[in-house]
Amino acid sequence: MDIGLKGKWAVVCGASKGLGYGCAQALAQEGVNLVINARTQSTLESAAQELAHANGVTVHAVAGDVTDPAVQTQLLSAAPQVDILINNAGGPPPGDFREFEREDWIKALEQNMLAPIELIKACIDPMIERQFGRIVNITSMSVKMPVESLILSNGARAGLTGVVASLARDVAHHNVTINNLLPGKFDTDRLRGNAVKRAAAAQRTVEEELKLAAATVPARRLGVPSEFGHACAFLCSAYAGYITGQNLLIDGGAFRGVM
Ligand code: NAP
């Protein structure tokens, strides 16, 4: 099925691995040219080579912290035009509310709220002019169901979610959509890193810890980044122009709500 994206350009942040890479890969498989970003140059360049080689698309790599305004400018100017923007970065560290200082909150806000807002601001008017734009923000299941000890994440992502709820309705009549994808438990380095800490505290192996995590999900498994990526590519497709302002959980049924 051709989803109408061949030859378009996407900027995908936080894309050297994990969910961001999953999105970049699925878009590349649909013939989308990419600008990908992450902080570590070596892994980013390997990812760019893999994506270009496997899919025959053009891939530019822009290394740097997505919260840095200079990096944001480089990212956007590396594409001839930005048809698709995928906002993503690492999540803030877990911890106790009482231990977080103002700087911790500012860092979380910069990474998970303000950087996406700046990038959206820079892309939105050219998207409106071209009457096509697709913006997807990778947030978290924690937006709907607070996750224990991820209070920095819960707070910062709620801010972005509120902004998207307004802005998506303002630009929908220009065929510009903005949606949030809310991952549950996906098998990525981030999830494994958290599992290592929990396993050490509970005197279990990491594999035991991952099995326990999977057992709490109705699908009885962790998600894989490629299936997250395909959902993202669909939201970016020509067929998804009537889906906007949504918070779509991809969590194997983990959020136990009726609606
Ligand atoms: P991951 O495997 O650790 O990958 C994160 C990617 O983002 C890497 O490419 C990383 O590369 C890059 N990155 C991190 N901070 C960045 C920054 N400030 N600027 C630019 N690039 C940055 O993480 P993931 O599991 O895919 O998670 C992606 C997002 O989804 C995170 O915000 C996470 O909190 C959220 N999430 C994940 C899950 C899950 O189950 N995996 C669940 C809920 C929410 P560098 O380190 O080289 O920069």
PDB file of C-alpha atoms and ligand atoms in Angstrom:
ATOM      1  CA  MET A   1       0.000   0.000   0.000  1.00  0.00           C
ATOM      2  CA  ASP A   2       1.422   3.390  -1.017  1.00  0.00           C
ATOM      3  CA  ILE A   3       0.620   5.823   1.806  1.00  0.00           C
ATOM      4  CA  GLY A   4       1.449   8.907  -0.249  1.00  0.00           C
ATOM      5  CA  LEU A   5       4.746   9.959   1.296  1.00  0.00           C
ATOM      6  CA  LYS A   6       7.328   9.190  -1.405  1.00  0.00           C
ATOM      7  CA  GLY A   7       9.823  12.034  -1.858  1.00  0.00           C
ATOM      8  CA  LYS A   8       8.710  13.996   1.206  1.00  0.00           C
ATOM      9  CA  TRP A   9      11.182  15.210   3.822  1.00  0.00           C
ATOM     10  CA  ALA A  10      11.035  14.415   7.526  1.00  0.00           C
ATOM     11  CA  VAL A  11      13.048  15.729  10.455  1.00  0.00           C
ATOM     12  CA  VAL A  12      13.204  13.011  13.116  1.00  0.00           C
ATOM     13  CA  CYS A  13      14.710  13.964  16.482  1.00  0.00           C
ATOM     14  CA  GLY A  14      16.234  11.456  18.890  1.00  0.00           C
ATOM     15  CA  ALA A  15      16.535   8.982  16.023  1.00  0.00           C
ATOM     16  CA  SER A  16      19.784   7.036  16.383  1.00  0.00           C
ATOM     17  CA  LYS A  17      18.030   4.221  18.264  1.00  0.00           C
ATOM     18  CA  GLY A  18      14.848   3.191  20.045  1.00  0.00           C
ATOM     19  CA  LEU A  19      11.462   4.661  19.167  1.00  0.00           C
ATOM     20  CA  GLY A  20      12.857   7.584  17.164  1.00  0.00           C
ATOM     21  CA  TYR A  21      14.854   5.175  15.004  1.00  0.00           C
ATOM     22  CA  GLY A  22      11.710   3.050  14.587  1.00  0.00           C
ATOM     23  CA  CYS A  23       9.873   6.123  13.233  1.00  0.00           C
ATOM     24  CA  ALA A  24      12.768   7.107  10.943  1.00  0.00           C
ATOM     25  CA  GLN A  25      12.982   3.546   9.597  1.00  0.00           C
ATOM     26  CA  ALA A  26       9.253   3.252   8.891  1.00  0.00           C
ATOM     27  CA  LEU A  27       9.247   6.640   7.117  1.00  0.00           C
ATOM     28  CA  ALA A  28      12.313   5.689   5.066  1.00  0.00           C
ATOM     29  CA  GLN A  29      10.551   2.464   4.051  1.00  0.00           C
ATOM     30  CA  GLU A  30       7.774   4.686   2.659  1.00  0.00           C
ATOM     31  CA  GLY A  31      10.295   6.610   0.543  1.00  0.00           C
ATOM     32  CA  VAL A  32      10.674   9.634   2.849  1.00  0.00           C
ATOM     33  CA  ASN A  33      14.028  11.455   2.871  1.00  0.00           C
ATOM     34  CA  LEU A  34      15.300  12.157   6.349  1.00  0.00           C
ATOM     35  CA  VAL A  35      17.202  14.509   8.581  1.00  0.00           C
ATOM     36  CA  ILE A  36      17.924  12.564  11.754  1.00  0.00           C
ATOM     37  CA  ASN A  37      19.302  13.808  15.043  1.00  0.00           C
ATOM     38  CA  ALA A  38      20.830  12.523  18.292  1.00  0.00           C
ATOM     39  CA  ARG A  39      23.693  13.727  20.482  1.00  0.00           C
ATOM     40  CA  THR A  40      26.200  10.923  19.866  1.00  0.00           C
ATOM     41  CA  GLN A  41      27.739  11.444  16.433  1.00  0.00           C
ATOM     42  CA  SER A  42      29.062   7.902  15.883  1.00  0.00           C
ATOM     43  CA  THR A  43      25.771   6.050  16.506  1.00  0.00           C
ATOM     44  CA  LEU A  44      23.829   8.720  14.627  1.00  0.00           C
ATOM     45  CA  GLU A  45      26.037   8.381  11.551  1.00  0.00           C
ATOM     46  CA  SER A  46      25.782   4.568  11.600  1.00  0.00           C
ATOM     47  CA  ALA A  47      21.989   4.883  11.805  1.00  0.00           C
ATOM     48  CA  ALA A  48      21.959   7.341   8.889  1.00  0.00           C
ATOM     49  CA  GLN A  49      24.054   4.983   6.743  1.00  0.00           C
ATOM     50  CA  GLU A  50      21.830   1.998   7.551  1.00  0.00           C
ATOM     51  CA  LEU A  51      18.642   3.908   6.768  1.00  0.00           C
ATOM     52  CA  ALA A  52      19.961   5.305   3.480  1.00  0.00           C
ATOM     53  CA  HIS A  53      21.464   2.001   2.341  1.00  0.00           C
ATOM     54  CA  ALA A  54      18.416  -0.135   3.175  1.00  0.00           C
ATOM     55  CA  ASN A  55      15.812   2.195   1.705  1.00  0.00           C
ATOM     56  CA  GLY A  56      17.468   4.186  -1.092  1.00  0.00           C
ATOM     57  CA  VAL A  57      16.486   7.546   0.415  1.00  0.00           C
ATOM     58  CA  THR A  58      18.631  10.571   1.260  1.00  0.00           C
ATOM     59  CA  VAL A  59      19.514  10.777   4.957  1.00  0.00           C
ATOM     60  CA  HIS A  60      21.358  13.684   6.589  1.00  0.00           C
ATOM     61  CA  ALA A  61      22.653  13.348  10.154  1.00  0.00           C
ATOM     62  CA  VAL A  62      22.755  16.397  12.435  1.00  0.00           C
ATOM     63  CA  ALA A  63      24.425  15.591  15.759  1.00  0.00           C
ATOM     64  CA  GLY A  64      23.686  17.662  18.841  1.00  0.00           C
ATOM     65  CA  ASP A  65      21.328  18.237  21.717  1.00  0.00           C
ATOM     66  CA  VAL A  66      17.862  19.036  20.391  1.00  0.00           C
ATOM     67  CA  THR A  67      17.380  21.588  23.181  1.00  0.00           C
ATOM     68  CA  ASP A  68      20.181  23.711  21.674  1.00  0.00           C
ATOM     69  CA  PRO A  69      18.704  26.453  19.418  1.00  0.00           C
ATOM     70  CA  ALA A  70      21.728  26.222  17.074  1.00  0.00           C
ATOM     71  CA  VAL A  71      21.106  22.481  16.614  1.00  0.00           C
ATOM     72  CA  GLN A  72      17.421  23.150  15.957  1.00  0.00           C
ATOM     73  CA  THR A  73      18.361  25.623  13.215  1.00  0.00           C
ATOM     74  CA  GLN A  74      20.829  23.159  11.661  1.00  0.00           C
ATOM     75  CA  LEU A  75      18.247  20.384  11.732  1.00  0.00           C
ATOM     76  CA  LEU A  76      15.613  22.420   9.954  1.00  0.00           C
ATOM     77  CA  SER A  77      17.969  23.859   7.377  1.00  0.00           C
ATOM     78  CA  ALA A  78      19.377  20.431   6.465  1.00  0.00           C
ATOM     79  CA  ALA A  79      16.109  19.593   4.650  1.00  0.00           C
ATOM     80  CA  PRO A  80      14.928  21.486   1.555  1.00  0.00           C
ATOM     81  CA  GLN A  81      11.527  21.602   3.272  1.00  0.00           C
ATOM     82  CA  VAL A  82      10.049  19.986   6.356  1.00  0.00           C
ATOM     83  CA  ASP A  83       6.897  18.052   5.454  1.00  0.00           C
ATOM     84  CA  ILE A  84       7.028  15.856   8.549  1.00  0.00           C
ATOM     85  CA  LEU A  85       8.399  16.618  12.009  1.00  0.00           C
ATOM     86  CA  ILE A  86       8.872  13.914  14.627  1.00  0.00           C
ATOM     87  CA  ASN A  87       9.687  15.373  18.031  1.00  0.00           C
ATOM     88  CA  ASN A  88      11.577  13.077  20.365  1.00  0.00           C
ATOM     89  CA  ALA A  89      14.417  13.070  22.922  1.00  0.00           C
ATOM     90  CA  GLY A  90      15.381  11.127  26.000  1.00  0.00           C
ATOM     91  CA  GLY A  91      13.077  11.224  28.973  1.00  0.00           C
ATOM     92  CA  PRO A  92      13.937  12.925  32.274  1.00  0.00           C
ATOM     93  CA  PRO A  93      15.377  10.777  35.076  1.00  0.00           C
ATOM     94  CA  PRO A  94      13.099   9.086  37.623  1.00  0.00           C
ATOM     95  CA  GLY A  95      13.246  10.214  41.222  1.00  0.00           C
ATOM     96  CA  ASP A  96      11.588  11.603  44.305  1.00  0.00           C
ATOM     97  CA  PHE A  97       9.680  14.893  43.975  1.00  0.00           C
ATOM     98  CA  ARG A  98      11.476  16.367  47.017  1.00  0.00           C
ATOM     99  CA  GLU A  99      14.899  15.797  45.504  1.00  0.00           C
ATOM    100  CA  PHE A 100      14.341  17.673  42.258  1.00  0.00           C
ATOM    101  CA  GLU A 101      15.635  21.233  42.083  1.00  0.00           C
ATOM    102  CA  ARG A 102      14.485  24.032  39.801  1.00  0.00           C
ATOM    103  CA  GLU A 103      17.273  23.183  37.301  1.00  0.00           C
ATOM    104  CA  ASP A 104      15.928  19.617  37.000  1.00  0.00           C
ATOM    105  CA  TRP A 105      12.493  20.965  36.123  1.00  0.00           C
ATOM    106  CA  ILE A 106      13.930  23.449  33.614  1.00  0.00           C
ATOM    107  CA  LYS A 107      15.930  20.658  31.943  1.00  0.00           C
ATOM    108  CA  ALA A 108      12.863  18.418  31.673  1.00  0.00           C
ATOM    109  CA  LEU A 109      10.789  21.277  30.296  1.00  0.00           C
ATOM    110  CA  GLU A 110      13.468  22.175  27.749  1.00  0.00           C
ATOM    111  CA  GLN A 111      13.820  18.618  26.505  1.00  0.00           C
ATOM    112  CA  ASN A 112      10.237  17.359  26.571  1.00  0.00           C
ATOM    113  CA  MET A 113       8.188  20.512  26.098  1.00  0.00           C
ATOM    114  CA  LEU A 114      10.076  23.594  24.867  1.00  0.00           C
ATOM    115  CA  ALA A 115      12.290  21.993  22.168  1.00  0.00           C
ATOM    116  CA  PRO A 116       9.241  20.413  20.461  1.00  0.00           C
ATOM    117  CA  ILE A 117       7.397  23.746  20.696  1.00  0.00           C
ATOM    118  CA  GLU A 118      10.314  25.656  19.113  1.00  0.00           C
ATOM    119  CA  LEU A 119      10.583  23.147  16.262  1.00  0.00           C
ATOM    120  CA  ILE A 120       6.828  23.192  15.661  1.00  0.00           C
ATOM    121  CA  LYS A 121       6.892  26.995  15.636  1.00  0.00           C
ATOM    122  CA  ALA A 122       9.603  27.029  12.979  1.00  0.00           C
ATOM    123  CA  CYS A 123       7.836  24.482  10.725  1.00  0.00           C
ATOM    124  CA  ILE A 124       4.186  25.321  11.008  1.00  0.00           C
ATOM    125  CA  ASP A 125       3.829  28.327   8.686  1.00  0.00           C
ATOM    126  CA  PRO A 126       5.716  26.772   5.749  1.00  0.00           C
ATOM    127  CA  MET A 127       3.557  23.636   6.243  1.00  0.00           C
ATOM    128  CA  ILE A 128       0.442  25.814   6.119  1.00  0.00           C
ATOM    129  CA  GLU A 129       1.694  27.494   2.927  1.00  0.00           C
ATOM    130  CA  ARG A 130       2.212  24.108   1.273  1.00  0.00           C
ATOM    131  CA  GLN A 131      -1.123  22.810   2.661  1.00  0.00           C
ATOM    132  CA  PHE A 132       0.563  19.676   3.954  1.00  0.00           C
ATOM    133  CA  GLY A 133       2.198  19.007   7.282  1.00  0.00           C
ATOM    134  CA  ARG A 134       2.405  16.132   9.725  1.00  0.00           C
ATOM    135  CA  ILE A 135       3.783  16.580  13.230  1.00  0.00           C
ATOM    136  CA  VAL A 136       4.078  13.697  15.667  1.00  0.00           C
ATOM    137  CA  ASN A 137       5.379  14.107  19.194  1.00  0.00           C
ATOM    138  CA  ILE A 138       6.621  11.043  21.034  1.00  0.00           C
ATOM    139  CA  THR A 139       5.394  11.530  24.593  1.00  0.00           C
ATOM    140  CA  SER A 140       4.480   8.745  27.024  1.00  0.00           C
ATOM    141  CA  MET A 141       1.710   6.645  28.477  1.00  0.00           C
ATOM    142  CA  SER A 142       2.467   8.665  31.623  1.00  0.00           C
ATOM    143  CA  VAL A 143       0.421  11.524  30.120  1.00  0.00           C
ATOM    144  CA  LYS A 144      -2.736   9.445  30.611  1.00  0.00           C
ATOM    145  CA  MET A 145      -1.644   7.345  33.582  1.00  0.00           C
ATOM    146  CA  PRO A 146       1.105   8.804  35.765  1.00  0.00           C
ATOM    147  CA  VAL A 147       4.050   6.424  36.076  1.00  0.00           C
ATOM    148  CA  GLU A 148       5.562   6.109  39.548  1.00  0.00           C
ATOM    149  CA  SER A 149       8.743   8.187  40.059  1.00  0.00           C
ATOM    150  CA  LEU A 150       8.571   9.755  36.558  1.00  0.00           C
ATOM    151  CA  ILE A 151       7.212  13.013  37.923  1.00  0.00           C
ATOM    152  CA  LEU A 152       9.516  15.215  35.811  1.00  0.00           C
ATOM    153  CA  SER A 153       8.332  13.422  32.692  1.00  0.00           C
ATOM    154  CA  ASN A 154       4.674  13.549  33.726  1.00  0.00           C
ATOM    155  CA  GLY A 155       4.867  17.299  34.334  1.00  0.00           C
ATOM    156  CA  ALA A 156       6.789  18.349  31.216  1.00  0.00           C
ATOM    157  CA  ARG A 157       4.842  16.159  28.814  1.00  0.00           C
ATOM    158  CA  ALA A 158       1.514  17.390  30.166  1.00  0.00           C
ATOM    159  CA  GLY A 159       2.591  20.905  29.113  1.00  0.00           C
ATOM    160  CA  LEU A 160       3.310  19.834  25.527  1.00  0.00           C
ATOM    161  CA  THR A 161       0.051  17.874  25.428  1.00  0.00           C
ATOM    162  CA  GLY A 162      -1.907  20.998  26.362  1.00  0.00           C
ATOM    163  CA  VAL A 163      -0.204  23.110  23.703  1.00  0.00           C
ATOM    164  CA  VAL A 164      -0.872  20.491  21.014  1.00  0.00           C
ATOM    165  CA  ALA A 165      -4.543  20.284  22.029  1.00  0.00           C
ATOM    166  CA  SER A 166      -4.940  23.993  21.142  1.00  0.00           C
ATOM    167  CA  LEU A 167      -2.630  24.332  18.174  1.00  0.00           C
ATOM    168  CA  ALA A 168      -3.824  21.199  16.345  1.00  0.00           C
ATOM    169  CA  ARG A 169      -7.311  22.709  16.091  1.00  0.00           C
ATOM    170  CA  ASP A 170      -5.962  26.043  14.812  1.00  0.00           C
ATOM    171  CA  VAL A 171      -4.105  24.504  11.860  1.00  0.00           C
ATOM    172  CA  ALA A 172      -6.286  21.489  10.972  1.00  0.00           C
ATOM    173  CA  HIS A 173      -8.028  23.274   8.071  1.00  0.00           C
ATOM    174  CA  HIS A 174      -4.648  23.633   6.326  1.00  0.00           C
ATOM    175  CA  ASN A 175      -4.093  19.857   6.164  1.00  0.00           C
ATOM    176  CA  VAL A 176      -1.514  20.202   8.913  1.00  0.00           C
ATOM    177  CA  THR A 177      -1.997  17.630  11.671  1.00  0.00           C
ATOM    178  CA  ILE A 178      -0.375  17.380  15.085  1.00  0.00           C
ATOM    179  CA  ASN A 179      -0.686  14.218  17.147  1.00  0.00           C
ATOM    180  CA  ASN A 180       1.049  12.672  20.112  1.00  0.00           C
ATOM    181  CA  LEU A 181       2.081   9.025  20.260  1.00  0.00           C
ATOM    182  CA  LEU A 182       2.117   7.608  23.787  1.00  0.00           C
ATOM    183  CA  PRO A 183       4.397   4.587  24.169  1.00  0.00           C
ATOM    184  CA  GLY A 184       3.763   2.047  26.901  1.00  0.00           C
ATOM    185  CA  LYS A 185       6.597  -0.439  27.486  1.00  0.00           C
ATOM    186  CA  PHE A 186       8.927  -0.782  24.495  1.00  0.00           C
ATOM    187  CA  ASP A 187      12.098  -2.810  24.387  1.00  0.00           C
ATOM    188  CA  THR A 188      14.661  -0.009  23.971  1.00  0.00           C
ATOM    189  CA  ASP A 189      17.911   0.986  25.656  1.00  0.00           C
ATOM    190  CA  ARG A 190      16.005   3.370  27.892  1.00  0.00           C
ATOM    191  CA  LEU A 191      13.642   0.667  29.139  1.00  0.00           C
ATOM    192  CA  ARG A 192      16.528  -1.779  29.579  1.00  0.00           C
ATOM    193  CA  GLY A 193      18.544   0.874  31.469  1.00  0.00           C
ATOM    194  CA  ASN A 194      15.689   1.355  33.931  1.00  0.00           C
ATOM    195  CA  ALA A 195      15.331  -2.445  34.229  1.00  0.00           C
ATOM    196  CA  VAL A 196      19.028  -2.773  35.143  1.00  0.00           C
ATOM    197  CA  LYS A 197      18.529  -0.400  38.094  1.00  0.00           C
ATOM    198  CA  ARG A 198      15.343  -2.126  39.289  1.00  0.00           C
ATOM    199  CA  ALA A 199      16.929  -5.591  38.897  1.00  0.00           C
ATOM    200  CA  ALA A 200      19.923  -4.565  41.023  1.00  0.00           C
ATOM    201  CA  ALA A 201      17.654  -3.173  43.746  1.00  0.00           C
ATOM    202  CA  ALA A 202      15.453  -6.296  43.763  1.00  0.00           C
ATOM    203  CA  GLN A 203      18.372  -8.773  43.372  1.00  0.00           C
ATOM    204  CA  ARG A 204      16.945 -10.167  40.145  1.00  0.00           C
ATOM    205  CA  THR A 205      18.520 -10.586  36.701  1.00  0.00           C
ATOM    206  CA  VAL A 206      17.700  -8.025  34.026  1.00  0.00           C
ATOM    207  CA  GLU A 207      15.941 -10.706  31.962  1.00  0.00           C
ATOM    208  CA  GLU A 208      13.746 -11.563  34.981  1.00  0.00           C
ATOM    209  CA  GLU A 209      12.967  -7.877  35.386  1.00  0.00           C
ATOM    210  CA  LEU A 210      12.014  -7.532  31.703  1.00  0.00           C
ATOM    211  CA  LYS A 211       9.787 -10.630  31.938  1.00  0.00           C
ATOM    212  CA  LEU A 212       8.032  -9.102  34.952  1.00  0.00           C
ATOM    213  CA  ALA A 213       7.519  -5.856  33.036  1.00  0.00           C
ATOM    214  CA  ALA A 214       6.057  -7.729  30.055  1.00  0.00           C
ATOM    215  CA  ALA A 215       3.750  -9.743  32.307  1.00  0.00           C
ATOM    216  CA  THR A 216       1.963  -6.543  33.425  1.00  0.00           C
ATOM    217  CA  VAL A 217       0.957  -5.760  29.821  1.00  0.00           C
ATOM    218  CA  PRO A 218      -2.261  -7.351  28.478  1.00  0.00           C
ATOM    219  CA  ALA A 219      -0.357  -8.205  25.245  1.00  0.00           C
ATOM    220  CA  ARG A 220       2.094 -10.143  27.502  1.00  0.00           C
ATOM    221  CA  ARG A 221       5.129  -8.737  25.743  1.00  0.00           C
ATOM    222  CA  LEU A 222       7.122  -5.554  25.363  1.00  0.00           C
ATOM    223  CA  GLY A 223       6.576  -3.470  22.244  1.00  0.00           C
ATOM    224  CA  VAL A 224       9.180  -3.340  19.485  1.00  0.00           C
ATOM    225  CA  PRO A 225      10.284   0.006  17.988  1.00  0.00           C
ATOM    226  CA  SER A 226       9.385  -1.005  14.407  1.00  0.00           C
ATOM    227  CA  GLU A 227       5.690  -1.421  15.266  1.00  0.00           C
ATOM    228  CA  PHE A 228       5.748   1.994  16.933  1.00  0.00           C
ATOM    229  CA  GLY A 229       7.361   3.373  13.765  1.00  0.00           C
ATOM    230  CA  HIS A 230       4.686   1.983  11.461  1.00  0.00           C
ATOM    231  CA  ALA A 231       1.959   3.649  13.546  1.00  0.00           C
ATOM    232  CA  CYS A 232       3.902   6.903  13.284  1.00  0.00           C
ATOM    233  CA  ALA A 233       4.260   6.547   9.495  1.00  0.00           C
ATOM    234  CA  PHE A 234       0.505   6.018   9.183  1.00  0.00           C
ATOM    235  CA  LEU A 235      -0.195   9.199  11.167  1.00  0.00           C
ATOM    236  CA  CYS A 236       2.113  11.015   8.739  1.00  0.00           C
ATOM    237  CA  SER A 237       0.452   9.522   5.677  1.00  0.00           C
ATOM    238  CA  ALA A 238      -1.794  11.148   3.126  1.00  0.00           C
ATOM    239  CA  TYR A 239      -4.637   9.020   4.574  1.00  0.00           C
ATOM    240  CA  ALA A 240      -4.409  10.459   8.076  1.00  0.00           C
ATOM    241  CA  GLY A 241      -5.361  14.083   7.311  1.00  0.00           C
ATOM    242  CA  TYR A 242      -8.527  13.806   9.427  1.00  0.00           C
ATOM    243  CA  ILE A 243      -6.706  12.555  12.530  1.00  0.00           C
ATOM    244  CA  THR A 244      -5.432  15.459  14.579  1.00  0.00           C
ATOM    245  CA  GLY A 245      -5.058  16.600  18.172  1.00  0.00           C
ATOM    246  CA  GLN A 246      -5.044  12.996  19.340  1.00  0.00           C
ATOM    247  CA  ASN A 247      -3.094  11.213  22.051  1.00  0.00           C
ATOM    248  CA  LEU A 248      -2.700   7.692  20.721  1.00  0.00           C
ATOM    249  CA  LEU A 249      -1.579   5.028  23.187  1.00  0.00           C
ATOM    250  CA  ILE A 250       0.582   2.256  21.777  1.00  0.00           C
ATOM    251  CA  ASP A 251       0.855   0.135  24.870  1.00  0.00           C
ATOM    252  CA  GLY A 252      -0.413  -3.413  24.284  1.00  0.00           C
ATOM    253  CA  GLY A 253      -3.514  -2.536  26.304  1.00  0.00           C
ATOM    254  CA  ALA A 254      -1.608  -1.444  29.415  1.00  0.00           C
ATOM    255  CA  PHE A 255      -3.747   1.639  30.043  1.00  0.00           C
ATOM    256  CA  ARG A 256      -6.821   0.212  31.687  1.00  0.00           C
ATOM    257  CA  GLY A 257      -9.431   2.748  30.727  1.00  0.00           C
ATOM    258  CA  VAL A 258     -12.800   2.285  29.069  1.00  0.00           C
ATOM    259  CA  MET A 259     -12.079   5.176  26.680  1.00  0.00           C
TER     260      MET A 259
HETATM  261  P1  NAP B   1      16.320   5.482  23.790  1.00  0.00           P
HETATM  262  O1  NAP B   1      16.311   4.094  23.279  1.00  0.00           O
HETATM  263  O2  NAP B   1      17.205   5.850  24.920  1.00  0.00           O
HETATM  264  O3  NAP B   1      16.615   6.453  22.543  1.00  0.00           O
HETATM  265  C1  NAP B   1      16.613   7.848  22.714  1.00  0.00           C
HETATM  266  C2  NAP B   1      17.124   8.504  21.452  1.00  0.00           C
HETATM  267  O4  NAP B   1      17.082   9.923  21.601  1.00  0.00           O
HETATM  268  C3  NAP B   1      18.570   8.171  21.132  1.00  0.00           C
HETATM  269  O5  NAP B   1      18.762   8.254  19.739  1.00  0.00           O
HETATM  270  C4  NAP B   1      19.326   9.284  21.859  1.00  0.00           C
HETATM  271  O6  NAP B   1      20.645   9.386  21.344  1.00  0.00           O
HETATM  272  C5  NAP B   1      18.423  10.463  21.544  1.00  0.00           C
HETATM  273  N1  NAP B   1      18.434  11.594  22.468  1.00  0.00           N
HETATM  274  C6  NAP B   1      18.284  11.546  23.813  1.00  0.00           C
HETATM  275  N2  NAP B   1      18.324  12.780  24.321  1.00  0.00           N
HETATM  276  C7  NAP B   1      18.496  13.634  23.286  1.00  0.00           C
HETATM  277  C8  NAP B   1      18.631  15.031  23.173  1.00  0.00           C
HETATM  278  N3  NAP B   1      18.550  15.828  24.259  1.00  0.00           N
HETATM  279  N4  NAP B   1      18.810  15.585  21.952  1.00  0.00           N
HETATM  280  C9  NAP B   1      18.877  14.786  20.858  1.00  0.00           C
HETATM  281  N5  NAP B   1      18.774  13.450  20.903  1.00  0.00           N
HETATM  282  C10 NAP B   1      18.573  12.884  22.103  1.00  0.00           C
HETATM  283  O7  NAP B   1      14.853   5.923  24.282  1.00  0.00           O
HETATM  284  P2  NAP B   1      13.414   5.399  23.820  1.00  0.00           P
HETATM  285  O8  NAP B   1      13.022   4.286  24.694  1.00  0.00           O
HETATM  286  O9  NAP B   1      13.372   5.265  22.357  1.00  0.00           O
HETATM  287  O10 NAP B   1      12.497   6.638  24.277  1.00  0.00           O
HETATM  288  C11 NAP B   1      12.192   7.727  23.443  1.00  0.00           C
HETATM  289  C12 NAP B   1      11.242   8.636  24.210  1.00  0.00           C
HETATM  290  O11 NAP B   1      10.048   7.912  24.518  1.00  0.00           O
HETATM  291  C13 NAP B   1      11.824   9.117  25.557  1.00  0.00           C
HETATM  292  O12 NAP B   1      11.419  10.441  25.792  1.00  0.00           O
HETATM  293  C14 NAP B   1      11.165   8.194  26.554  1.00  0.00           C
HETATM  294  O13 NAP B   1      11.067   8.748  27.827  1.00  0.00           O
HETATM  295  C15 NAP B   1       9.808   7.981  25.910  1.00  0.00           C
HETATM  296  N6  NAP B   1       9.176   6.749  26.387  1.00  0.00           N
HETATM  297  C16 NAP B   1       9.751   5.545  26.125  1.00  0.00           C
HETATM  298  C17 NAP B   1       9.124   4.402  26.586  1.00  0.00           C
HETATM  299  C18 NAP B   1       9.695   3.019  26.322  1.00  0.00           C
HETATM  300  O14 NAP B   1       9.084   2.025  26.720  1.00  0.00           O
HETATM  301  N7  NAP B   1      10.817   2.877  25.663  1.00  0.00           N
HETATM  302  C19 NAP B   1       7.928   4.490  27.314  1.00  0.00           C
HETATM  303  C20 NAP B   1       7.379   5.723  27.556  1.00  0.00           C
HETATM  304  C21 NAP B   1       8.011   6.869  27.093  1.00  0.00           C
HETATM  305  P3  NAP B   1      21.805  10.160  22.169  1.00  0.00           P
HETATM  306  O15 NAP B   1      21.778   9.615  23.553  1.00  0.00           O
HETATM  307  O16 NAP B   1      23.058   9.858  21.403  1.00  0.00           O
HETATM  308  O17 NAP B   1      21.436  11.599  22.122  1.00  0.00           O
END
